[in-house]
């Protein structure tokens, strides 16, 4: 994938729906846009001298990221004031089909944040973070639910991740083939990757006429 | 997300399309199934005492994983005989909407492999690995293209990742709410996440009647 950094993206008028965007590397607004659009973060820690990567629910509030999950909380708790961490969010937008194997690529948007993860001890911030994590996938869901109990709050490990450095990588557009390969009859182009939310399925114990809450269509719009 | 490990999945007859699967943790055939179904791997390394996570194209051949990308190759080259690495692949299958904020979750399939990454020096293995990485996204594509040149091979860093340990995490099914919350009129259920490949878009310099190659529909079937 990284070979794309070396090349310019070709100008491809046939790809009306694909933005020709090659921004980066340290554009914070683009990084935040990618972070806000992702479904899952891939969080890296060092544990017993080994790298670990865990998929985690997450949310951004201003310049901080919040993540939540038992195993990472354990690692961070065991390390006092916080641990170095890396949080990566990637969306795959298309497979780039080139004439040569060498020039195959992937269209994607990726944000990689480096920072320090600490356990959130303040219950107010912890609640705000959990609301943000819930609303990240289902906008407005937190306010549709009953409030969190003290017991639930105690049982939920939340980490705050201070962004010390953030970078983006974005590839868009079609294949960039070698001139010598252009005359061949080998097809080239892009196969778009589409991610979307389907029709919501009610749980069996939800009474028949219970309306689907606003957070569900909001999520379907967000991840359309 | 990890809170799901603590609970059983409820039996939800309304979710006809969602398999009630809670296998894991160290089922290698399930892990390989997940690895083979993913589009991108999130690869963790330690670089200058910090964790790094990079999205990378990958493929599995038997019990080995192959990844490819300049930055990781640099890290590994700088560390002689190989570096400890973690390779994680996750598919998000649905948002689990519960009555309480606490019981919200995500349906997903995840494989996490720990091992050692080394640069592949043997050109034959390197070629096999690059074919596997290409065919992982576009089954059969490698044989549709011209052969790789020696120059291209030299320019492409491939790492082999020996799997020393692999685990899976899978969550399926609906929300598992507290009994006290069941009587409320708050909707609960699952919003499926669907990932698929769209119609292929030809590059502008592909002659009009060039047929779309077999690898493209094969990819669309694989990632349907």
Coordinates of C-alpha atoms in Angstrom, one line a residue:
Chain A
X1 CA 0.0 0.0 0.0
X2 CA 2.8 2.4 0.8
X3 CA 4.2 2.3 -2.7
X4 CA 1.4 4.8 -3.5
X5 CA 3.3 7.5 -1.6
X6 CA 6.0 7.4 -4.2
X7 CA 3.7 8.1 -7.1
X8 CA 1.3 10.7 -8.3
X9 CA -2.3 9.7 -8.9
X10 CA -3.2 9.7 -12.5
X11 CA -5.9 12.0 -13.7
X12 CA -8.9 9.8 -14.5
X13 CA -12.0 11.6 -15.8
X14 CA -14.0 8.4 -16.0
X15 CA -14.0 8.2 -12.2
X16 CA -16.7 10.8 -11.6
X17 CA -17.4 9.5 -8.1
X18 CA -13.9 9.3 -6.9
X19 CA -12.4 12.4 -5.6
X20 CA -8.8 13.0 -6.7
X21 CA -7.5 13.8 -3.3
X22 CA -3.9 13.5 -2.3
X23 CA -3.7 15.6 0.8
X24 CA -1.7 14.7 3.9
X25 CA 0.5 14.2 5.7
X26 CA -0.1 16.3 8.7
X27 CA -3.4 18.0 8.0
X28 CA -5.2 17.8 11.3
X29 CA -8.6 18.6 9.9
X30 CA -8.3 15.8 7.4
X31 CA -7.1 13.5 10.2
X32 CA -10.1 14.4 12.3
X33 CA -12.5 13.9 9.4
X34 CA -11.1 10.3 9.0
X35 CA -11.2 9.6 12.7
X36 CA -14.8 10.8 12.9
X37 CA -15.8 8.7 9.9
X38 CA -14.4 5.4 11.1
X39 CA -16.2 2.5 12.8
X40 CA -13.3 0.9 14.7
X41 CA -9.9 2.0 15.9
X42 CA -6.9 -0.3 15.8
X43 CA -5.0 0.5 19.0
X44 CA -1.3 -0.5 19.5
X45 CA 0.4 -0.9 22.8
X46 CA 3.6 -2.4 24.0
X47 CA 2.9 -5.3 26.5
X48 CA 5.7 -7.3 28.0
X49 CA 8.0 -6.0 25.3
X50 CA 5.7 -7.1 22.5
X51 CA 3.5 -5.0 20.2
X52 CA -0.2 -5.6 20.6
X53 CA -3.0 -4.4 18.3
X54 CA -6.6 -4.5 19.5
X55 CA -9.7 -3.3 17.7
X56 CA -11.6 -0.9 19.9
X57 CA -14.6 1.4 20.0
X58 CA -13.6 5.0 20.2
X59 CA -14.6 8.6 19.9
X60 CA -12.9 12.0 19.5
X61 CA -13.8 15.0 21.7
X62 CA -11.8 18.0 20.5
X63 CA -8.1 17.1 20.5
X64 CA -8.5 14.0 22.6
X65 CA -9.5 10.4 21.7
X66 CA -11.3 8.1 24.1
X67 CA -11.2 4.3 23.9
X68 CA -12.8 1.7 26.0
X69 CA -12.1 -1.9 26.6
X70 CA -11.0 -4.2 29.4
X71 CA -7.7 -5.6 28.1
X72 CA -6.3 -2.2 27.2
X73 CA -7.4 -0.8 30.6
X74 CA -5.5 -3.6 32.3
X75 CA -2.4 -2.8 30.4
X76 CA -2.6 0.9 31.2
X77 CA -3.5 0.3 34.8
X78 CA -0.4 -1.8 35.2
X79 CA 1.7 1.0 34.0
X80 CA 0.8 3.9 36.3
X81 CA 0.8 7.2 34.6
X82 CA 0.0 6.0 31.1
X83 CA 1.6 4.1 28.2
X84 CA 2.7 5.1 24.7
X85 CA 0.0 4.1 22.3
X86 CA -0.8 4.3 18.6
X87 CA -4.4 4.6 17.3
X88 CA -5.0 3.9 13.6
X89 CA -8.3 4.2 11.7
X90 CA -8.6 3.1 8.1
X91 CA -11.4 3.1 5.6
X92 CA -10.9 1.0 2.4
X93 CA -12.6 2.8 -0.6
X94 CA -11.6 0.6 -3.6
X95 CA -9.3 -2.0 -5.1
X96 CA -7.0 -0.5 -7.7
X97 CA -6.6 -2.9 -10.6
X98 CA -3.6 -2.2 -12.7
X99 CA -2.1 -3.9 -15.8
X100 CA 0.9 -5.2 -13.9
X101 CA 0.9 -6.9 -10.5
X102 CA 3.4 -4.3 -9.4
X103 CA 1.0 -1.3 -9.8
X104 CA -2.0 -2.8 -8.0
X105 CA -3.0 -0.7 -5.1
X106 CA -5.8 0.1 -2.7
X107 CA -7.7 3.4 -2.4
X108 CA -8.0 4.2 1.3
X109 CA -8.1 6.9 4.0
X110 CA -6.1 6.4 7.1
X111 CA -5.3 8.4 10.2
X112 CA -2.5 7.3 12.5
X113 CA -2.3 9.0 15.9
X114 CA 0.6 8.6 18.3
X115 CA 0.2 9.6 22.0
X116 CA -0.1 8.4 25.5
X117 CA -3.1 6.5 26.9
X118 CA -4.2 7.0 30.5
X119 CA -7.1 5.6 32.5
X120 CA -9.9 8.2 33.0
X121 CA -10.5 8.5 36.7
X122 CA -12.9 11.4 36.8
X123 CA -16.5 10.0 36.6
X124 CA -17.9 13.0 34.8
X125 CA -15.3 12.8 32.0
X126 CA -15.8 9.0 32.0
X127 CA -19.5 9.5 31.4
X128 CA -18.9 12.1 28.7
X129 CA -16.4 9.8 27.0
X130 CA -18.8 6.8 27.1
X131 CA -21.6 9.0 25.6
X132 CA -19.2 10.1 22.8
X133 CA -18.2 6.5 22.1
X134 CA -21.9 5.4 21.9
X135 CA -22.9 8.4 19.8
X136 CA -19.9 7.9 17.5
X137 CA -21.6 4.9 16.0
X138 CA -25.2 5.9 16.8
X139 CA -25.5 9.7 16.8
X140 CA -27.8 10.8 19.7
X141 CA -28.2 7.3 21.2
X142 CA -26.9 8.2 24.6
X143 CA -29.8 10.5 25.3
X144 CA -32.3 7.9 24.2
X145 CA -31.1 5.5 27.0
X146 CA -31.5 5.6 30.7
X147 CA -28.6 7.0 32.6
X148 CA -25.6 4.9 33.5
X149 CA -25.5 3.5 37.1
X150 CA -22.6 3.9 39.4
X151 CA -22.0 0.2 39.2
X152 CA -21.9 0.2 35.5
X153 CA -19.5 3.1 35.5
X154 CA -17.2 1.3 37.8
X155 CA -17.2 -1.7 35.6
X156 CA -16.3 0.2 32.4
X157 CA -12.6 1.0 31.7
X158 CA -12.2 4.2 29.7
X159 CA -8.8 5.5 28.4
X160 CA -8.0 9.0 27.3
X161 CA -5.5 9.2 24.5
X162 CA -3.7 12.5 24.2
X163 CA -2.8 13.1 20.5
X164 CA 0.9 14.0 20.4
X165 CA 1.3 13.4 16.7
X166 CA -1.1 12.6 13.9
X167 CA -0.7 11.8 10.3
X168 CA -2.9 10.8 7.4
X169 CA -2.5 8.7 4.3
X170 CA -5.0 8.9 1.5
X171 CA -5.0 7.3 -1.9
X172 CA -7.7 7.9 -4.5
X173 CA -8.1 7.5 -8.2
X174 CA -7.2 4.9 -10.7
X175 CA -4.2 2.8 -11.5
X176 CA -0.9 4.4 -12.5
X177 CA 0.5 2.0 -15.1
X178 CA 3.8 2.0 -16.9
X179 CA 3.6 3.4 -20.4
X180 CA 4.9 0.1 -21.9
X181 CA 1.8 -1.7 -20.4
X182 CA -0.8 0.7 -21.8
X183 CA -1.1 -0.9 -25.2
X184 CA -2.0 -4.4 -23.9
X185 CA -5.5 -5.7 -23.7
X186 CA -5.4 -6.2 -20.0
X187 CA -8.3 -4.4 -18.2
X188 CA -7.5 -1.8 -15.5
X189 CA -9.6 0.3 -13.3
X190 CA -11.1 0.5 -9.8
X191 CA -13.5 -1.7 -8.0
X192 CA -15.2 0.5 -5.4
X193 CA -15.6 -0.9 -1.8
X194 CA -18.9 0.2 -0.3
X195 CA -19.7 0.0 3.4
X196 CA -23.2 0.8 4.6
X197 CA -25.7 0.0 7.3
X198 CA -28.6 -2.3 6.5
X199 CA -32.2 -2.3 7.8
X200 CA -32.3 -2.4 11.6
X201 CA -33.5 -5.7 13.1
X202 CA -35.5 -5.4 16.3
X203 CA -34.6 -7.7 19.3
X204 CA -37.3 -10.3 19.8
X205 CA -38.4 -8.9 23.2
X206 CA -39.1 -5.4 21.8
X207 CA -42.9 -4.8 21.7
X208 CA -44.3 -4.8 18.2
X209 CA -45.0 -1.1 17.7
X210 CA -41.9 0.3 19.4
X211 CA -40.6 2.9 16.9
X212 CA -37.0 2.7 15.7
X213 CA -35.2 5.6 17.4
X214 CA -33.7 8.6 15.6
X215 CA -30.2 7.4 16.3
X216 CA -30.6 4.5 13.9
X217 CA -31.4 6.5 10.8
X218 CA -28.8 9.0 11.9
X219 CA -26.2 6.2 12.0
X220 CA -27.4 5.0 8.5
X221 CA -26.9 8.5 7.2
X222 CA -23.5 8.9 8.8
X223 CA -22.1 5.6 7.5
X224 CA -23.9 5.8 4.1
Chain B
X1 CA -16.0 -4.0 22.9
X2 CA -14.2 -6.5 25.1
X3 CA -17.1 -6.5 27.6
X4 CA -18.9 -8.9 25.3
X5 CA -16.5 -11.6 26.4
X6 CA -18.0 -11.6 29.8
X7 CA -21.6 -12.3 28.7
X8 CA -23.5 -14.9 26.8
X9 CA -25.2 -13.9 23.6
X10 CA -29.0 -14.0 24.0
X11 CA -31.0 -16.3 21.8
X12 CA -32.7 -14.1 19.2
X13 CA -34.9 -16.0 16.8
X14 CA -35.7 -12.7 14.9
X15 CA -32.1 -12.5 13.7
X16 CA -32.5 -15.2 11.1
X17 CA -29.5 -14.0 9.2
X18 CA -27.1 -13.6 12.1
X19 CA -25.3 -16.8 13.0
X20 CA -25.2 -17.3 16.8
X21 CA -21.5 -18.0 16.9
X22 CA -19.4 -17.6 19.9
X23 CA -16.4 -19.7 19.1
X24 CA -12.8 -18.8 19.9
X25 CA -10.4 -18.2 21.5
X26 CA -7.7 -20.2 19.9
X27 CA -9.4 -22.0 17.0
X28 CA -6.9 -21.8 14.2
X29 CA -9.4 -22.7 11.4
X30 CA -11.7 -19.9 12.5
X31 CA -8.7 -17.5 12.7
X32 CA -7.6 -18.4 9.2
X33 CA -11.2 -18.0 8.0
X34 CA -11.2 -14.4 9.4
X35 CA -7.7 -13.7 8.0
X36 CA -8.8 -14.9 4.6
X37 CA -12.0 -12.8 4.6
X38 CA -10.4 -9.5 5.6
X39 CA -9.4 -6.7 3.3
X40 CA -6.6 -5.0 5.3
X41 CA -4.4 -6.0 8.2
X42 CA -3.4 -3.7 11.0
X43 CA 0.2 -4.4 11.7
X44 CA 1.9 -3.4 15.0
X45 CA 5.6 -3.0 15.4
X46 CA 7.8 -1.4 18.0
X47 CA 9.8 1.5 16.5
X48 CA 12.2 3.5 18.7
X49 CA 10.4 2.2 21.8
X50 CA 7.0 3.3 20.6
X51 CA 4.1 1.2 19.2
X52 CA 3.3 1.7 15.6
X53 CA 0.2 0.5 13.7
X54 CA 0.1 0.5 9.9
X55 CA -2.7 -0.7 7.6
X56 CA -1.2 -3.2 5.1
X57 CA -2.1 -5.4 2.3
X58 CA -1.5 -9.0 3.3
X59 CA -2.1 -12.7 2.4
X60 CA -1.9 -16.0 4.1
X61 CA 0.0 -19.0 2.6
X62 CA -0.5 -22.0 4.9
X63 CA 0.7 -21.1 8.3
X64 CA 2.6 -17.9 7.3
X65 CA 1.4 -14.4 6.6
X66 CA 2.9 -12.1 4.1
X67 CA 2.8 -8.3 4.2
X68 CA 4.2 -5.7 2.0
X69 CA 5.1 -2.1 2.4
X70 CA 8.0 0.2 2.4
X71 CA 7.9 1.6 5.9
X72 CA 7.6 -1.7 7.7
X73 CA 10.3 -3.1 5.5
X74 CA 12.6 -0.3 6.7
X75 CA 11.8 -1.0 10.3
X76 CA 12.5 -4.7 9.9
X77 CA 15.7 -4.2 7.8
X78 CA 17.0 -2.0 10.6
X79 CA 16.6 -4.8 13.0
X80 CA 18.5 -7.6 11.4
X81 CA 16.9 -11.0 11.9
X82 CA 13.3 -9.8 12.4
X83 CA 11.1 -8.0 14.8
X84 CA 8.2 -8.9 17.0
X85 CA 5.0 -8.0 15.3
X86 CA 1.3 -8.2 15.8
X87 CA -1.1 -8.6 12.8
X88 CA -4.8 -7.9 13.5
X89 CA -7.7 -8.3 11.0
X90 CA -11.3 -7.2 12.0
X91 CA -14.6 -7.2 10.2
X92 CA -17.4 -5.2 11.7
X93 CA -20.8 -7.0 11.2
X94 CA -23.3 -4.9 13.1
X95 CA -24.0 -2.2 15.7
X96 CA -25.7 -3.7 18.8
X97 CA -28.3 -1.3 20.1
X98 CA -29.2 -2.0 23.7
X99 CA -31.7 -0.4 26.1
X100 CA -28.9 1.0 28.3
X101 CA -25.7 2.7 27.1
X102 CA -23.8 0.1 29.1
X103 CA -24.9 -2.8 27.0
X104 CA -24.3 -1.3 23.6
X105 CA -21.8 -3.4 21.6
X106 CA -20.5 -4.3 18.2
X107 CA -20.8 -7.5 16.3
X108 CA -17.4 -8.3 14.8
X109 CA -15.0 -11.0 13.8
X110 CA -11.3 -10.4 14.7
X111 CA -8.1 -12.4 14.4
X112 CA -5.0 -11.3 16.2
X113 CA -1.7 -13.0 15.3
X114 CA 1.5 -12.5 17.2
X115 CA 4.8 -13.4 15.6
X116 CA 8.1 -12.3 14.1
X117 CA 8.4 -10.4 10.8
X118 CA 11.4 -10.9 8.6
X119 CA 12.3 -9.5 5.2
X120 CA 11.8 -12.1 2.4
X121 CA 15.1 -12.4 0.6
X122 CA 14.4 -15.4 -1.7
X123 CA 13.0 -14.0 -5.0
X124 CA 10.8 -17.1 -5.6
X125 CA 9.1 -16.8 -2.2
X126 CA 8.9 -13.0 -2.7
X127 CA 7.1 -13.5 -6.0
X128 CA 4.7 -16.2 -4.5
X129 CA 4.0 -13.8 -1.7
X130 CA 3.2 -10.9 -4.0
X131 CA 0.9 -13.1 -6.1
X132 CA -0.9 -14.2 -2.9
X133 CA -1.3 -10.6 -1.7
X134 CA -2.7 -9.5 -5.1
X135 CA -5.0 -12.6 -5.3
X136 CA -6.1 -12.1 -1.8
X137 CA -8.2 -9.1 -2.9
X138 CA -8.6 -10.1 -6.6
X139 CA -8.7 -13.9 -6.8
X140 CA -6.7 -15.0 -9.9
X141 CA -5.5 -11.5 -10.9
X142 CA -1.8 -12.4 -10.7
X143 CA -2.1 -14.7 -13.7
X144 CA -4.0 -12.1 -15.7
X145 CA -1.0 -9.7 -15.5
X146 CA 2.4 -9.8 -17.1
X147 CA 5.2 -11.2 -15.0
X148 CA 7.0 -9.0 -12.6
X149 CA 10.3 -7.6 -13.7
X150 CA 13.5 -8.0 -11.7
X151 CA 13.6 -4.2 -11.1
X152 CA 10.0 -4.3 -9.7
X153 CA 10.8 -7.2 -7.5
X154 CA 13.8 -5.3 -6.1
X155 CA 11.7 -2.3 -5.4
X156 CA 9.0 -4.2 -3.4
X157 CA 9.6 -5.0 0.2
X158 CA 7.9 -8.2 1.4
X159 CA 7.8 -9.4 4.9
X160 CA 7.1 -12.9 6.1
X161 CA 5.3 -13.1 9.4
X162 CA 5.6 -16.4 11.3
X163 CA 2.5 -17.0 13.4
X164 CA 3.7 -17.9 16.9
X165 CA 0.3 -17.3 18.5
X166 CA -3.1 -16.5 17.1
X167 CA -6.5 -15.8 18.8
X168 CA -9.9 -14.8 17.7
X169 CA -12.7 -12.7 19.1
X170 CA -16.2 -13.0 17.6
X171 CA -19.4 -11.4 18.8
X172 CA -22.7 -12.1 17.1
X173 CA -26.4 -11.8 17.9
X174 CA -28.5 -9.1 19.6
X175 CA -28.2 -7.0 22.7
X176 CA -28.1 -8.6 26.1
X177 CA -30.0 -6.2 28.3
X178 CA -30.6 -6.2 32.0
X179 CA -34.0 -7.6 33.1
X180 CA -35.0 -4.3 34.7
X181 CA -34.7 -2.5 31.3
X182 CA -36.8 -4.9 29.3
X183 CA -40.2 -3.4 30.2
X184 CA -39.2 0.1 28.9
X185 CA -40.3 1.4 25.5
X186 CA -36.7 1.9 24.4
X187 CA -36.0 0.1 21.1
X188 CA -33.2 -2.4 20.9
X189 CA -31.8 -4.6 18.2
X190 CA -29.0 -4.8 15.6
X191 CA -28.1 -2.5 12.7
X192 CA -26.2 -4.7 10.3
X193 CA -23.0 -3.4 8.7
X194 CA -22.7 -4.4 5.1
X195 CA -19.4 -4.3 3.1
X196 CA -19.5 -5.1 -0.6
X197 CA -17.8 -4.3 -3.9
X198 CA -19.5 -2.0 -6.4
X199 CA -19.5 -2.0 -10.2
X200 CA -16.0 -1.9 -11.6
X201 CA -14.9 1.4 -13.2
X202 CA -12.6 1.1 -16.2
X203 CA -9.6 3.4 -16.4
X204 CA -9.9 6.0 -19.1
X205 CA -7.1 4.5 -21.2
X206 CA -8.7 1.1 -21.4
X207 CA -10.0 0.4 -24.9
X208 CA -13.8 0.4 -25.0
X209 CA -14.5 -3.3 -25.5
X210 CA -11.9 -4.7 -23.2
X211 CA -13.7 -7.3 -21.1
X212 CA -13.7 -7.0 -17.3
X213 CA -11.4 -9.9 -16.2
X214 CA -12.6 -12.9 -14.2
X215 CA -10.7 -11.7 -11.1
X216 CA -13.1 -8.8 -10.6
X217 CA -16.4 -10.8 -10.4
X218 CA -14.4 -13.3 -8.3
X219 CA -13.5 -10.4 -5.9
X220 CA -17.1 -9.3 -5.8
X221 CA -18.2 -12.8 -4.9
X222 CA -15.5 -13.1 -2.2
X223 CA -16.4 -9.8 -0.5
X224 CA -20.2 -10.0 -1.0

